[in-house]
mmCIF file of C-alpha atoms in Angstrom:
data_model
loop_
_atom_site.group_PDB
_atom_site.id
_atom_site.type_symbol
_atom_site.label_atom_id
_atom_site.label_comp_id
_atom_site.label_asym_id
_atom_site.label_seq_id
_atom_site.Cartn_x
_atom_site.Cartn_y
_atom_site.Cartn_z
ATOM 1 C CA MET C 168 38.798 -107.140 43.756
ATOM 2 C CA ARG C 169 35.465 -105.549 44.577
ATOM 3 C CA ILE C 170 34.243 -102.459 42.714
ATOM 4 C CA VAL C 171 32.048 -100.069 44.676
ATOM 5 C CA GLU C 172 30.046 -97.419 42.864
ATOM 6 C CA THR C 173 28.989 -94.272 44.714
ATOM 7 C CA THR C 174 27.279 -91.120 43.476
ATOM 8 C CA ILE C 175 29.034 -88.051 44.878
ATOM 9 C CA PHE C 176 27.311 -85.320 42.844
ATOM 10 C CA THR C 177 24.244 -85.137 40.629
ATOM 11 C CA ILE C 178 22.689 -82.611 38.278
ATOM 12 C CA GLU C 179 18.957 -82.411 37.787
ATOM 13 C CA PRO C 180 18.112 -83.637 34.258
ATOM 14 C CA ASP C 181 16.140 -80.488 33.405
ATOM 15 C CA ASP C 182 18.932 -78.101 34.521
ATOM 16 C CA ASN C 183 20.367 -77.307 31.089
ATOM 17 C CA CYS C 184 21.959 -74.060 32.353
ATOM 18 C CA LEU C 185 24.471 -75.917 34.535
ATOM 19 C CA ASN C 186 27.898 -77.191 33.456
ATOM 20 C CA ILE C 187 30.562 -78.814 35.611
ATOM 21 C CA ILE C 188 33.882 -77.124 34.837
ATOM 22 C CA ASP C 189 36.299 -79.024 37.114
ATOM 23 C CA ALA C 190 36.218 -81.129 40.266
ATOM 24 C CA ASP C 191 38.511 -82.913 42.699
ATOM 25 C CA TYR C 192 37.474 -85.692 45.064
ATOM 26 C CA LYS C 193 39.464 -87.355 47.816
ATOM 27 C CA ASP C 194 37.977 -89.852 50.257
ATOM 28 C CA GLU C 195 39.470 -88.071 53.266
ATOM 29 C CA TYR C 196 38.517 -84.516 52.147
ATOM 30 C CA GLY C 197 35.347 -84.863 50.084
ATOM 31 C CA LEU C 198 34.342 -83.046 46.904
ATOM 32 C CA VAL C 199 35.358 -79.606 45.669
ATOM 33 C CA LEU C 200 33.731 -78.591 42.396
ATOM 34 C CA VAL C 201 33.452 -75.585 40.078
ATOM 35 C CA GLN C 202 30.256 -75.294 38.098
ATOM 36 C CA LYS C 203 28.875 -72.652 35.792
ATOM 37 C CA ARG C 204 25.183 -71.825 36.115
ATOM 38 C CA HIS C 205 23.609 -69.089 33.970
ATOM 39 C CA ASN C 206 27.097 -67.778 33.072
ATOM 40 C CA LYS C 207 28.162 -67.450 36.742
ATOM 41 C CA PHE C 208 30.767 -69.634 38.406
ATOM 42 C CA GLU C 209 29.981 -71.346 41.701
ATOM 43 C CA LEU C 210 32.273 -73.267 44.022
ATOM 44 C CA ILE C 211 30.785 -76.276 45.768
ATOM 45 C CA VAL C 212 32.708 -77.599 48.784
ATOM 46 C CA ASN C 213 31.184 -80.737 50.253
ATOM 47 C CA GLY C 214 27.662 -79.625 49.365
ATOM 48 C CA THR C 215 28.056 -75.969 50.387
ATOM 49 C CA THR C 216 27.916 -73.364 47.608
ATOM 50 C CA LEU C 217 30.478 -70.575 47.894
ATOM 51 C CA TYR C 218 30.198 -67.425 45.811
ATOM 52 C CA THR C 219 33.599 -65.905 45.274
ATOM 53 C CA ARG C 220 34.514 -62.447 44.025
ATOM 54 C CA LEU C 221 37.485 -63.843 42.129
ATOM 55 C CA LYS C 222 37.647 -63.242 38.387
ATOM 56 C CA ILE C 223 37.734 -66.825 37.148
ATOM 57 C CA ASN C 224 37.395 -68.301 33.677
ATOM 58 C CA TYR C 225 37.208 -72.100 33.342
ATOM 59 C CA PRO C 226 39.363 -72.727 36.419
ATOM 60 C CA PHE C 227 40.964 -75.822 37.870
ATOM 61 C CA VAL C 228 40.292 -76.861 41.476
ATOM 62 C CA ARG C 229 42.426 -79.215 43.578
ATOM 63 C CA TRP C 230 42.438 -80.214 47.226
ATOM 64 C CA ILE C 231 45.541 -79.265 49.218
ATOM 65 C CA ASP C 232 44.484 -80.680 52.589
ATOM 66 C CA ASP C 233 41.238 -81.179 54.523
ATOM 67 C CA LYS C 234 40.831 -77.440 55.157
ATOM 68 C CA HIS C 235 42.297 -75.877 51.975
ATOM 69 C CA PHE C 236 41.960 -76.143 48.221
ATOM 70 C CA LEU C 237 43.250 -74.164 45.274
ATOM 71 C CA ILE C 238 41.428 -72.559 42.404
ATOM 72 C CA MET C 239 43.498 -71.543 39.406
ATOM 73 C CA ASN C 240 42.741 -69.557 36.271
ATOM 74 C CA PRO C 241 44.513 -71.138 33.303
ATOM 75 C CA ARG C 242 44.757 -67.767 31.510
ATOM 76 C CA THR C 243 46.025 -64.664 33.321
ATOM 77 C CA LYS C 244 44.649 -61.894 31.063
ATOM 78 C CA GLY C 245 46.980 -59.364 32.711
ATOM 79 C CA GLU C 246 46.185 -60.424 36.284
ATOM 80 C CA LYS C 247 49.126 -60.524 38.714
ATOM 81 C CA HIS C 248 47.922 -63.720 40.424
ATOM 82 C CA ASN C 249 46.044 -66.647 38.934
ATOM 83 C CA LEU C 250 46.323 -69.323 41.628
ATOM 84 C CA PHE C 251 44.397 -68.815 44.850
ATOM 85 C CA ILE C 252 44.577 -70.945 47.986
ATOM 86 C CA MET C 253 41.261 -70.867 49.808
ATOM 87 C CA ASN C 254 39.960 -72.358 53.007
ATOM 88 C CA ILE C 255 36.733 -74.361 53.001
ATOM 89 C CA ASP C 256 34.831 -71.258 54.143
ATOM 90 C CA GLY C 257 35.736 -69.534 50.871
ATOM 91 C CA GLU C 258 38.365 -67.113 52.184
ATOM 92 C CA VAL C 259 41.457 -66.534 50.036
ATOM 93 C CA ARG C 260 44.476 -67.305 52.228
ATOM 94 C CA ARG C 261 47.281 -66.784 49.652
ATOM 95 C CA SER C 262 47.676 -66.125 45.955
ATOM 96 C CA PHE C 263 50.423 -66.591 43.365
ATOM 97 C CA TYR C 264 51.253 -66.182 39.710
ATOM 98 C CA CYS C 265 51.770 -69.642 38.206
ATOM 99 C CA GLY C 266 52.090 -68.788 34.509
ATOM 100 C CA ASP C 267 49.801 -68.225 31.566
ATOM 101 C CA ALA C 268 48.072 -70.884 29.443
ATOM 102 C CA VAL C 269 48.221 -73.506 32.182
ATOM 103 C CA GLN C 270 46.972 -76.923 31.078
ATOM 104 C CA ASP C 271 47.123 -78.798 34.356
ATOM 105 C CA VAL C 272 47.833 -78.346 38.036
ATOM 106 C CA ALA C 273 48.832 -80.972 40.607
ATOM 107 C CA VAL C 274 49.389 -80.823 44.356
ATOM 108 C CA SER C 275 51.983 -82.822 46.284
ATOM 109 C CA LYS C 276 52.759 -82.679 50.008
ATOM 110 C CA GLU C 277 55.375 -79.953 49.538
ATOM 111 C CA GLU C 278 54.579 -78.259 46.216
ATOM 112 C CA ILE C 279 52.014 -77.163 43.659
ATOM 113 C CA TRP C 280 52.939 -78.033 40.056
ATOM 114 C CA CYS C 281 51.541 -76.056 37.100
ATOM 115 C CA ARG C 282 52.173 -77.082 33.474
ATOM 116 C CA ASN C 283 51.517 -74.647 30.635
ATOM 117 C CA ILE C 284 51.155 -75.185 26.884
ATOM 118 C CA ASN C 285 54.894 -74.788 26.330
ATOM 119 C CA ARG C 286 55.405 -77.739 28.708
ATOM 120 C CA ARG C 287 57.141 -75.561 31.243
ATOM 121 C CA VAL C 288 56.508 -76.507 34.827
ATOM 122 C CA SER C 289 56.164 -73.912 37.563
ATOM 123 C CA ILE C 290 56.603 -74.949 41.160
ATOM 124 C CA VAL C 291 54.882 -72.780 43.729
#
């Protein structure tokens, strides 16, 4: 077995106003990342920064396919939808309610799985 190390994202050492919130990397799709800089969230898709108008608080991001990813708010705070499917240009294509207090989200070929603190699983 051969281990290969590759840097896919770096933060400048003096940038203490930047925090990585969540990221997903797949060899065939690249890197999608949510970071918080100066109390504002930014989406990074393969090196391109997207500024979204979504109300997001410590979201999860996951690739769906090479042209789409999801961003999901774990807490709904009264919002009707908290999971948003976006294209790599930053346009929201669909949105859903996937439950409140979500701890994790996973994507399969046919479904999106959301697990909340009560261990209930929603399938979108």
